[in-house]
mmCIF file of C-alpha atoms and ligand atoms in Angstrom:
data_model
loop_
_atom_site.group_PDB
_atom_site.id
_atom_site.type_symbol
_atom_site.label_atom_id
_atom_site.label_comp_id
_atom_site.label_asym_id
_atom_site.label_seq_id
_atom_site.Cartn_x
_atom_site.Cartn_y
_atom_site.Cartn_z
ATOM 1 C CA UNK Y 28 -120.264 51.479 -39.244
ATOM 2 C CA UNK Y 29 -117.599 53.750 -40.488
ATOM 3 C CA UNK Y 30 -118.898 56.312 -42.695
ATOM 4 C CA UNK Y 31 -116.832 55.591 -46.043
ATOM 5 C CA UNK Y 32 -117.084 57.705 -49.294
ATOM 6 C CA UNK Y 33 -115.413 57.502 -52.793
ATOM 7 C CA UNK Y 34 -114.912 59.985 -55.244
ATOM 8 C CA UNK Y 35 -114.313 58.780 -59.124
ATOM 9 C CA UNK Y 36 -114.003 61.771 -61.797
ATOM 10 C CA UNK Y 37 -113.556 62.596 -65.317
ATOM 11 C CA UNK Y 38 -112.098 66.073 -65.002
ATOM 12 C CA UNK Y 39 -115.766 67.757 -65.061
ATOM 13 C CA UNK Y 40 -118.323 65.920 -62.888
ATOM 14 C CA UNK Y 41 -116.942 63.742 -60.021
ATOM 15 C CA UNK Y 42 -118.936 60.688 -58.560
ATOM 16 C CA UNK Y 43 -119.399 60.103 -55.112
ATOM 17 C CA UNK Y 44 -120.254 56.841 -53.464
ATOM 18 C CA UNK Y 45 -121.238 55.460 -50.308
ATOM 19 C CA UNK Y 46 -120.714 51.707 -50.070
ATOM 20 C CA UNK Y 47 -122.435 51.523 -46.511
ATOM 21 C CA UNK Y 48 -125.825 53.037 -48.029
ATOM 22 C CA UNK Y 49 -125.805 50.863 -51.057
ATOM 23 C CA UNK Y 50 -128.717 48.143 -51.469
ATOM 24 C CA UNK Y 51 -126.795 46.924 -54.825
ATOM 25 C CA UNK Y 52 -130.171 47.290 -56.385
ATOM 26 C CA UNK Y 53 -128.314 47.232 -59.741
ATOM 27 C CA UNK Y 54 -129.614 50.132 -61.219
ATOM 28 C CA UNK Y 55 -126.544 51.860 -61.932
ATOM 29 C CA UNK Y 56 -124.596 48.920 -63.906
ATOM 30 C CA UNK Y 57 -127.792 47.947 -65.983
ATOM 31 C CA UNK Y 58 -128.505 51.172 -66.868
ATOM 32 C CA UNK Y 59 -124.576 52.363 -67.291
ATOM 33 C CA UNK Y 60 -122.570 49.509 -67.519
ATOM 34 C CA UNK Y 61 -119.698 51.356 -69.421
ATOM 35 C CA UNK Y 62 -119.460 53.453 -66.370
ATOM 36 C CA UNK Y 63 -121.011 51.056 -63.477
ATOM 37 C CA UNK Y 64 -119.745 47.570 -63.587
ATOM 38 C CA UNK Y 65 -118.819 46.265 -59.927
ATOM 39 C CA UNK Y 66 -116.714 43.123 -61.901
ATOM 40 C CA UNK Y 67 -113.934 45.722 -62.149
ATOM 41 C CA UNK Y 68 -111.519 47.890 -59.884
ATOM 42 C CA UNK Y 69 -112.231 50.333 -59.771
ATOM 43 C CA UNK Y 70 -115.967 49.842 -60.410
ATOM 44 C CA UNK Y 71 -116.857 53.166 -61.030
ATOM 45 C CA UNK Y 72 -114.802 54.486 -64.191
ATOM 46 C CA UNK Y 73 -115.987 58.130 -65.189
ATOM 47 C CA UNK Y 74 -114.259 58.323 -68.056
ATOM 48 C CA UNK Y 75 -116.294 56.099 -70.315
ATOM 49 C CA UNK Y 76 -119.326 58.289 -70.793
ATOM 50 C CA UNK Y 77 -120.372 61.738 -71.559
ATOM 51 C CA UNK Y 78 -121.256 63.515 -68.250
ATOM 52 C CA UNK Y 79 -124.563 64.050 -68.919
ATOM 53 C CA UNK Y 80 -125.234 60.647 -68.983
ATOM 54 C CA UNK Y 81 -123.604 59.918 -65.676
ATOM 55 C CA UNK Y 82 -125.695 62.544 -64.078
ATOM 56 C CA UNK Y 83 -128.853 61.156 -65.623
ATOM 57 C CA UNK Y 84 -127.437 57.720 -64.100
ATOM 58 C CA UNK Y 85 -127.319 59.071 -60.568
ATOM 59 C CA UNK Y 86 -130.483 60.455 -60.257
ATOM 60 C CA UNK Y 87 -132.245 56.998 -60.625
ATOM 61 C CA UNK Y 88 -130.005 55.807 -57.951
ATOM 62 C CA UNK Y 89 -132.412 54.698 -55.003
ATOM 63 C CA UNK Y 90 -130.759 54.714 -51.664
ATOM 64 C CA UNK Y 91 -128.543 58.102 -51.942
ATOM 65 C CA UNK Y 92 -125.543 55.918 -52.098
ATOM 66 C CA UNK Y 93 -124.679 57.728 -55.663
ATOM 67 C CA UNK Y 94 -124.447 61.990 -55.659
ATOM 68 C CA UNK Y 95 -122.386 63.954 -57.795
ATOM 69 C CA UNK Y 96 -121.042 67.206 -58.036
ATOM 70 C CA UNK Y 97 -119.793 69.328 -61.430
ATOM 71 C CA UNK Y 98 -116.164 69.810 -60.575
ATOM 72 C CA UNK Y 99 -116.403 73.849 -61.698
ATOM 73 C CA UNK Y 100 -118.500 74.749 -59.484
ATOM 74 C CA UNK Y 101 -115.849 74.302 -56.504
HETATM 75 S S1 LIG Q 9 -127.993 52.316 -58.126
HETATM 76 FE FE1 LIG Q 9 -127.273 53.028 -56.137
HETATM 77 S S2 LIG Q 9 -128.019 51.519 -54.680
HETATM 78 FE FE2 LIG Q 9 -128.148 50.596 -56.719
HETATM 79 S S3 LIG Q 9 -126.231 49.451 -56.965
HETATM 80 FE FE3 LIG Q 9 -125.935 51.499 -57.840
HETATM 81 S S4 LIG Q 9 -125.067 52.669 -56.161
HETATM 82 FE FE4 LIG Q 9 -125.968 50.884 -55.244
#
């Protein structure tokens, strides 16, 4: 399986996801649908909530599909 990854930011945190370890348990869109909503392309759009939030968001992410990084510290 080819090892894909996907970056989505807001200027100050950046979103990474990994579609191959993804179980679509749904926890991301039900619990941040302004941010997670896989109707849309993209489905991840950073930009529609503070990034505190979003961090919150990927923590409760189950399979590691969802890490992050703050964007200052390089
Ligand atoms: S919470 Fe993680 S595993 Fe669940 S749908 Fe979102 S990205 Fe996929």
């Amino acid at each position: 399986m080819k090892d894909i990854t996907k970056k989505y930011t807001n200027g100050e945190v950046t979103i990474v996801w990994k579609p191959n370890l993804c179980i679509h348990s749904g926890i991301c869109f039900r619990g941040l649908s302004e941010v997670f909503d896989p109707r849309k392309r993209p489905w991840i759009t950073p930009d529609q909530a503070t990034s505190d939030k979003i961090v919150e968001q990927i923590k409760k992410c189950p399979s590691g599909a969802l890490s992050y990084f703050m964007n200052d510290e390089g």
